[in-house]
Coordinates of C-alpha atoms in Angstrom, one line a residue:
M1 CA 1.1 16.9 -11.2
I2 CA 0.1 13.4 -11.1
L3 CA 3.7 12.3 -12.3
L4 CA 5.1 14.3 -9.4
L5 CA 2.7 12.6 -7.1
A6 CA 3.7 9.2 -8.4
L7 CA 7.3 10.1 -7.9
A8 CA 6.5 11.2 -4.4
A9 CA 4.8 8.0 -3.9
G10 CA 7.7 5.8 -5.2
V11 CA 10.1 7.5 -3.1
A12 CA 8.1 7.1 0.0
V13 CA 7.2 3.5 -0.6
G14 CA 11.1 3.1 -1.3
N15 CA 11.8 4.1 2.2
V16 CA 9.7 1.1 3.7
Y17 CA 11.7 -1.4 1.5
F18 CA 15.4 -0.6 1.0
P19 CA 15.8 -1.4 4.8
Q20 CA 15.3 -5.1 3.9
V21 CA 18.8 -4.9 2.1
V22 CA 20.8 -3.3 4.7
V23 CA 20.3 -6.1 7.7
P24 CA 23.7 -7.9 7.1
G25 CA 25.6 -4.4 6.9
V26 CA 23.9 -2.9 10.2
A27 CA 24.8 -6.3 11.9
D28 CA 28.3 -6.2 10.9
G29 CA 28.6 -2.1 11.2
L30 CA 26.8 -2.0 15.0
G31 CA 28.3 -5.4 16.1
V32 CA 25.0 -6.7 16.9
S33 CA 23.6 -10.4 15.8
A34 CA 21.7 -10.7 12.4
G35 CA 18.5 -11.3 14.2
A36 CA 18.9 -8.0 16.1
A37 CA 19.6 -6.3 13.0
A38 CA 16.5 -7.3 11.5
R39 CA 14.5 -5.6 13.9
V40 CA 15.0 -2.6 11.8
V41 CA 12.9 -3.9 9.1
S42 CA 10.1 -4.9 11.6
A43 CA 10.2 -1.4 13.1
T44 CA 10.0 0.4 9.9
Q45 CA 6.8 -1.8 8.8
A46 CA 5.4 -1.4 12.3
G47 CA 5.9 2.7 11.9
Y48 CA 4.1 2.3 8.7
A49 CA 1.2 0.2 9.8
A50 CA 1.0 3.2 12.9
G51 CA 1.3 5.7 10.3
I52 CA -1.7 4.5 8.2
V53 CA -4.1 4.4 11.0
L54 CA -2.7 7.7 13.0
L55 CA -1.8 10.0 10.2
V56 CA -3.6 9.2 6.9
P57 CA -7.0 10.2 8.2
L58 CA -5.6 13.8 8.7
G59 CA -6.0 14.1 4.9
D60 CA -9.6 14.9 5.6
R61 CA -8.8 17.7 7.9
I62 CA -5.5 19.4 6.9
P63 CA -4.7 20.9 3.5
Y64 CA -2.6 18.4 1.3
R65 CA 0.3 20.7 0.7
R66 CA 1.0 21.2 4.6
L67 CA 0.2 17.7 5.4
I68 CA 2.2 16.2 2.4
V69 CA 5.4 18.3 2.6
G70 CA 5.5 18.1 6.7
L71 CA 5.6 14.4 6.6
L72 CA 8.3 14.2 3.6
L73 CA 10.3 16.8 6.0
L74 CA 10.0 14.7 9.0
T75 CA 10.9 11.4 6.8
G76 CA 13.9 13.3 5.9
V77 CA 15.0 14.1 9.2
G78 CA 14.2 10.5 10.6
L79 CA 16.3 9.0 7.5
L80 CA 19.3 11.6 8.6
V81 CA 19.1 10.2 12.2
A82 CA 19.2 6.7 11.0
A83 CA 22.2 7.3 8.9
G84 CA 24.0 8.5 11.8
A85 CA 22.7 6.3 14.1
P86 CA 25.7 5.3 16.9
T87 CA 23.6 2.2 18.2
L88 CA 21.0 -0.3 17.3
G89 CA 18.4 1.4 19.9
V90 CA 18.7 4.9 18.0
L91 CA 18.5 3.4 14.5
L92 CA 15.2 1.2 15.8
A93 CA 13.7 4.8 17.0
A94 CA 14.5 6.3 13.7
A95 CA 13.1 3.6 11.6
V96 CA 10.0 3.9 13.5
L97 CA 9.6 7.5 12.6
T98 CA 10.6 7.1 9.0
G99 CA 8.2 4.3 8.5
A100 CA 5.2 6.1 10.4
T101 CA 5.7 9.6 8.4
T102 CA 6.4 8.0 5.0
V103 CA 2.8 7.2 4.4
I104 CA 2.6 9.6 1.6
G105 CA 1.3 6.9 -1.0
P106 CA -2.2 6.8 0.6
I107 CA -2.1 10.2 1.1
V108 CA -1.3 11.4 -2.5
G109 CA -4.0 8.8 -3.8
T110 CA -6.7 10.6 -1.8
M111 CA -5.5 14.0 -3.0
A112 CA -5.3 12.8 -6.8
A113 CA -8.8 11.4 -6.5
G114 CA -9.9 14.9 -5.9
L115 CA -7.7 16.5 -8.4
V116 CA -9.4 14.6 -11.5
S117 CA -12.7 14.0 -12.7
E118 CA -14.4 10.8 -11.7
G119 CA -14.1 9.0 -15.3
R120 CA -10.4 9.4 -14.7
R121 CA -9.7 8.1 -11.3
G122 CA -8.9 4.4 -12.5
R123 CA -6.0 5.5 -14.7
V124 CA -4.7 8.0 -12.2
S125 CA -4.9 5.6 -9.5
G126 CA -2.9 2.8 -11.7
M127 CA -0.3 5.6 -12.2
L128 CA 0.2 6.2 -8.6
L129 CA 0.4 2.5 -8.0
S130 CA 3.2 2.0 -10.6
G131 CA 5.1 4.8 -9.0
G132 CA 5.0 3.0 -5.6
L133 CA 5.9 -0.4 -7.3
G134 CA 9.1 1.3 -9.2
G135 CA 9.9 2.7 -5.8
M136 CA 9.6 -0.8 -4.1
L137 CA 11.9 -2.5 -6.8
L138 CA 14.2 0.4 -7.6
S139 CA 14.8 0.8 -3.5
R140 CA 16.0 -2.8 -3.0
T141 CA 18.3 -2.9 -6.2
L142 CA 19.8 0.5 -5.4
G143 CA 20.0 -0.1 -1.8
G144 CA 22.0 -3.2 -2.1
A145 CA 24.3 -1.7 -4.7
L146 CA 25.0 1.1 -2.1
V147 CA 25.4 -1.4 0.8
E148 CA 28.0 -3.4 -1.0
G149 CA 29.9 -0.2 -2.1
L150 CA 29.6 2.4 0.6
G151 CA 28.2 0.9 3.6
W152 CA 24.8 0.5 5.2
R153 CA 24.5 4.1 6.2
A154 CA 24.8 5.0 2.3
P155 CA 21.1 4.1 1.5
Y156 CA 19.8 6.2 4.4
L157 CA 21.7 9.2 3.3
V158 CA 20.7 8.9 -0.6
A159 CA 17.0 8.2 0.6
A160 CA 17.1 11.3 2.9
A161 CA 18.4 13.3 -0.1
L162 CA 15.8 12.2 -2.6
T163 CA 13.0 12.8 0.3
L164 CA 13.9 16.2 1.1
A165 CA 14.3 17.0 -2.6
V166 CA 11.0 15.9 -3.4
A167 CA 9.4 17.7 -0.4
L168 CA 11.0 21.0 -1.6
V169 CA 9.6 20.5 -5.2
L170 CA 6.3 19.7 -4.0
L171 CA 6.4 22.7 -1.7
R172 CA 6.6 24.8 -4.8
V173 CA 3.9 23.1 -7.0
L174 CA 1.3 21.8 -4.8
P175 CA -1.4 24.2 -4.6
A176 CA -1.4 26.3 -1.3
G177 CA -5.4 25.9 -0.9
G178 CA -7.4 22.6 -1.8
E179 CA -8.7 22.0 1.9
P180 CA -10.4 19.0 2.5
A181 CA -14.1 19.2 1.7
E182 CA -15.2 17.8 5.1
R183 CA -13.9 20.8 6.4
H184 CA -16.6 22.9 4.6
R185 CA -20.2 21.0 5.0
P186 CA -23.1 22.6 3.4
G187 CA -25.5 24.4 5.9
G188 CA -23.0 24.3 8.6
A189 CA -23.8 20.9 9.6
P190 CA -21.1 18.9 11.8
S191 CA -19.6 15.9 10.6
P192 CA -19.9 12.8 12.4
A193 CA -16.5 12.9 13.8
R194 CA -17.0 16.4 15.2
R195 CA -20.4 15.5 16.8
D196 CA -18.4 12.5 18.5
A197 CA -15.7 15.0 19.6
A198 CA -18.5 17.0 21.3
S199 CA -19.0 14.0 23.3
L200 CA -15.5 13.2 24.5
G201 CA -15.8 15.6 27.4
G202 CA -12.7 16.8 29.4
A203 CA -9.9 16.4 26.7
P204 CA -8.6 19.9 24.8
A205 CA -10.9 20.3 21.7
P206 CA -7.9 19.4 19.3
V207 CA -7.4 16.3 21.0
R208 CA -11.2 15.5 21.0
R209 CA -11.6 16.1 17.4
Y210 CA -8.2 14.1 16.6
L211 CA -9.5 11.0 18.8
A212 CA -13.0 11.3 17.0
L213 CA -11.5 11.5 13.7
L214 CA -9.5 8.2 14.4
A215 CA -12.8 6.3 15.3
E216 CA -14.3 7.3 11.7
P217 CA -12.7 4.6 9.7
L218 CA -14.3 1.9 12.0
R219 CA -17.7 3.8 11.8
L220 CA -17.4 3.8 7.8
L221 CA -16.2 0.1 7.8
V222 CA -19.7 -0.7 9.6
G223 CA -21.9 1.8 7.6
E224 CA -20.7 1.4 4.0
P225 CA -21.4 -1.6 2.2
L226 CA -18.9 -0.9 -0.6
L227 CA -16.2 -0.1 1.6
R228 CA -16.6 -3.3 3.3
R229 CA -16.5 -5.2 -0.1
S230 CA -13.5 -3.7 -1.3
C231 CA -11.8 -4.3 2.1
L232 CA -13.0 -8.1 1.8
Y233 CA -11.8 -8.3 -1.6
Q234 CA -8.3 -7.0 -1.1
A235 CA -7.8 -8.7 2.3
L236 CA -8.3 -12.2 0.8
V237 CA -6.3 -11.8 -2.2
F238 CA -3.7 -10.1 -0.3
A239 CA -3.6 -13.0 2.0
G240 CA -2.9 -15.5 -0.9
F241 CA -0.4 -13.0 -2.6
S242 CA 1.5 -12.8 1.1
A243 CA 1.3 -16.7 1.7
V244 CA 3.1 -17.1 -1.6
W245 CA 5.9 -14.7 -1.1
A246 CA 6.1 -15.7 2.7
S247 CA 7.1 -19.2 1.7
I248 CA 8.3 -19.3 -1.8
T249 CA 11.9 -18.8 -0.2
L250 CA 11.6 -21.9 1.7
L251 CA 10.8 -23.8 -1.8
L252 CA 13.7 -22.3 -3.7
T253 CA 16.3 -22.9 -0.8
G254 CA 14.8 -26.4 -0.5
P255 CA 15.5 -29.7 -1.9
A256 CA 13.5 -29.3 -5.1
Y257 CA 15.9 -26.4 -6.4
G258 CA 18.8 -25.8 -3.9
L259 CA 19.3 -22.4 -4.5
P260 CA 20.4 -19.4 -2.2
A261 CA 17.8 -17.1 -0.9
S262 CA 18.6 -14.2 -3.3
A263 CA 16.9 -16.2 -5.7
T264 CA 13.8 -14.7 -4.5
G265 CA 14.7 -11.5 -5.2
V266 CA 15.8 -12.2 -8.9
L267 CA 12.2 -13.9 -9.3
A268 CA 10.6 -10.9 -7.8
L269 CA 12.2 -8.6 -10.8
V270 CA 9.7 -10.6 -12.9
N271 CA 6.8 -8.6 -11.6
A272 CA 8.4 -5.3 -12.7
A273 CA 6.0 -5.8 -15.8
T274 CA 3.2 -4.9 -13.2
M275 CA 4.3 -1.3 -13.6
V276 CA 3.3 -1.0 -17.1
I277 CA -0.1 -3.2 -16.8
T278 CA -1.7 -1.1 -13.7
P279 CA -2.4 2.1 -15.7
I280 CA -3.9 -0.2 -18.4
A281 CA -6.2 -1.6 -15.7
G282 CA -7.0 1.8 -14.4
R283 CA -8.1 2.9 -17.9
Q284 CA -10.4 -0.4 -17.9
V285 CA -11.8 0.7 -14.6
D286 CA -12.8 4.0 -15.9
R287 CA -14.3 2.7 -18.9
R288 CA -16.3 -0.4 -17.5
G289 CA -16.4 0.4 -13.9
P290 CA -14.7 -1.5 -10.9
G291 CA -17.0 -4.6 -10.9
P292 CA -15.9 -6.3 -14.2
V293 CA -12.4 -5.5 -13.7
T294 CA -12.6 -7.2 -10.1
L295 CA -14.3 -10.0 -11.6
V296 CA -11.5 -10.5 -14.1
C297 CA -8.7 -10.2 -11.4
L298 CA -10.3 -12.7 -9.1
V299 CA -10.7 -15.4 -12.0
A300 CA -6.8 -14.7 -12.7
V301 CA -5.9 -15.2 -9.1
I302 CA -7.6 -18.5 -8.9
V303 CA -6.0 -19.5 -12.3
S304 CA -2.2 -18.5 -10.9
A305 CA -2.6 -21.2 -8.1
P306 CA -2.4 -24.4 -10.4
V307 CA 0.4 -22.4 -12.5
L308 CA 2.2 -21.8 -9.4
A309 CA 1.6 -25.1 -8.1
A310 CA 3.8 -26.5 -11.0
G311 CA 6.7 -25.1 -9.2
A312 CA 6.8 -28.2 -6.9
L313 CA 8.0 -30.0 -10.1
G314 CA 11.5 -28.2 -9.6
G315 CA 14.0 -27.9 -12.4
A316 CA 13.5 -25.6 -15.4
P317 CA 9.5 -26.6 -15.7
G318 CA 9.0 -25.7 -11.9
M319 CA 11.0 -22.4 -12.2
A320 CA 8.8 -21.4 -15.5
G321 CA 5.7 -22.1 -13.3
L322 CA 6.7 -20.1 -10.4
A323 CA 7.7 -17.1 -12.8
V324 CA 4.6 -17.2 -14.7
G325 CA 2.2 -17.9 -12.0
S326 CA 3.6 -15.1 -9.7
L327 CA 3.4 -12.5 -12.4
L328 CA 0.1 -13.7 -13.0
L329 CA -0.7 -13.4 -9.3
D330 CA 0.9 -9.8 -9.1
L331 CA -0.9 -8.5 -12.1
A332 CA -4.1 -9.6 -10.7
M333 CA -3.6 -8.5 -7.2
Q334 CA -2.5 -5.0 -8.3
S335 CA -5.1 -4.4 -10.8
G336 CA -7.8 -5.5 -8.5
M337 CA -6.3 -2.9 -5.9
V338 CA -6.8 0.0 -8.6
A339 CA -10.6 -1.2 -9.0
N340 CA -11.0 -1.5 -5.3
Q341 CA -9.4 2.0 -4.5
V342 CA -11.6 3.6 -7.4
R343 CA -14.7 2.0 -5.5
V344 CA -13.6 3.3 -2.1
Y345 CA -13.0 6.7 -3.4
G346 CA -16.5 7.0 -4.9
V347 CA -17.9 6.1 -1.3
R348 CA -17.8 9.6 0.0
A349 CA -15.9 12.6 -1.3
G350 CA -15.3 14.4 2.0
A351 CA -13.9 11.1 3.9
R352 CA -11.3 9.6 1.2
G353 CA -8.5 9.7 4.0
R354 CA -10.6 7.7 6.6
L355 CA -12.0 5.6 4.0
T356 CA -8.3 4.7 2.9
T357 CA -7.3 4.3 6.4
A358 CA -9.9 1.5 6.7
Y359 CA -9.1 0.0 3.5
M360 CA -5.4 -0.4 4.0
A361 CA -5.6 -1.6 7.6
C362 CA -7.9 -4.3 6.4
A363 CA -5.6 -5.2 3.5
Y364 CA -2.7 -5.4 5.7
L365 CA -4.6 -7.5 8.2
G366 CA -5.1 -9.9 5.5
G367 CA -1.7 -9.7 4.6
A368 CA -0.3 -10.5 7.9
A369 CA -2.7 -13.6 8.3
G370 CA -1.9 -14.9 4.6
S371 CA 2.0 -14.8 5.7
W372 CA 1.2 -16.9 8.7
L373 CA -1.1 -19.1 6.9
G374 CA 1.6 -19.6 4.2
T375 CA 4.3 -20.7 6.3
A376 CA 2.1 -23.1 8.3
A377 CA 0.5 -24.6 5.3
Y378 CA 4.1 -25.1 3.7
G379 CA 5.1 -26.7 6.9
R380 CA 2.1 -29.2 6.7
A381 CA 1.4 -29.7 3.1
G382 CA 4.3 -28.4 1.3
W383 CA 4.3 -25.7 -1.6
P384 CA 0.6 -27.4 -3.0
G385 CA -1.0 -26.3 0.3
V386 CA 0.2 -22.6 -0.2
C387 CA -1.2 -22.7 -3.7
A388 CA -4.3 -24.0 -2.1
I389 CA -4.7 -20.9 0.0
V390 CA -4.3 -18.7 -2.9
A391 CA -7.3 -20.6 -4.5
L392 CA -9.6 -20.7 -1.8
T393 CA -9.1 -16.9 -0.7
A394 CA -9.8 -15.9 -4.0
A395 CA -12.8 -18.4 -4.5
V396 CA -14.2 -16.8 -1.3
A397 CA -14.0 -13.3 -2.7
L398 CA -15.4 -14.3 -6.3
A399 CA -18.4 -15.9 -4.5
R400 CA -19.1 -12.6 -2.8
H401 CA -18.5 -10.4 -5.6
L402 CA -21.0 -12.7 -7.9
A403 CA -23.9 -12.4 -5.3
G404 CA -23.3 -8.6 -5.1
R405 CA -22.4 -7.5 -8.6
A406 CA -25.8 -5.7 -8.9
T407 CA -24.8 -3.2 -6.2
D408 CA -21.4 -2.5 -7.6
L409 CA -20.4 1.0 -8.8
P410 CA -21.5 1.8 -12.7
P411 CA -18.7 3.1 -14.7
A412 CA -18.1 6.6 -14.3
P413 CA -19.5 9.0 -17.1
R414 CA -17.1 9.8 -19.8
H415 CA -16.3 13.4 -20.8
T416 CA -15.3 14.5 -24.3

């Protein structure tokens, strides 16, 4: 079951990333500029962000099989519409739909956390994250090959076939029950979301409940200290990570290296090793708790900054620094994500969908801020300025972690 969920997460994540390689083909095929075609990527990412906010919380209300299979079917329809799009406008609309409904990764994460014992959540989170990383890497590689051989519509058709096939498999194997625990509160006590819904006057009852559900992630963020800590750690580390990858193309194509833009993709392939490491990190979270793993990861991010800074030297030594530093940064960021997710899942069992929404929204806000800061720092201080952002954001997270280690979650009890 967990392997199938990891496969579903990989296919879903791939739907967000393969549009990055179809932009030139879209420009030629639809007769638009490259800048206009690039809006397909932005539309997909904007849809994904909207799906996190609007759809992931439904995991606390709708049975998982119905929600996951339904979203996969809608994603498949969106991909088919995109494959046959006659104009850029239709393609952009399909991209928004595809991005919004392909938020399967966060949902299967909350489902898997409820399927296994507390002492195995780290390992399972690592496996699911590896599936997502595999989908990200393979979708870019396979998508690029399909565009070159068959045109820009081919990746959408292949992605639609994979998505619909996964939907049919999960329809058969996922348990029909398994309704979220929040729907069965002991003693008949209404949840905070239902109490808020009762105060939303004139709207129909389902609308009131849904609006109240959307407000719950913010309420949880305010009221749950462990959630706030995980959000802070991931937002800061992801900001540094995004700063690096938003500006590294500027370094590689600049005078220090003079390489084509495709060199960034080749460098990113080094990080495929993360797929092997994240399950190992998950086992360490299960054994030692999220706190010690978070500590190691934050220190590793800080260490990666001077290694990455060697990239300013250019030539073979600089490229070695970029390869080793980016790998260390990616391993630390992804392993820290496993620790943060386990911490978040342990806050409240019946609200994992809303907890995940708050966590991922904060992470993406941090990433967006980091991308902007990275390009701004590169323009003013060059590559060393970008590496300084990596060190500074991780140092702030480390200081907060050291100040609050006594309140972190202990290791989960191990069952023989």
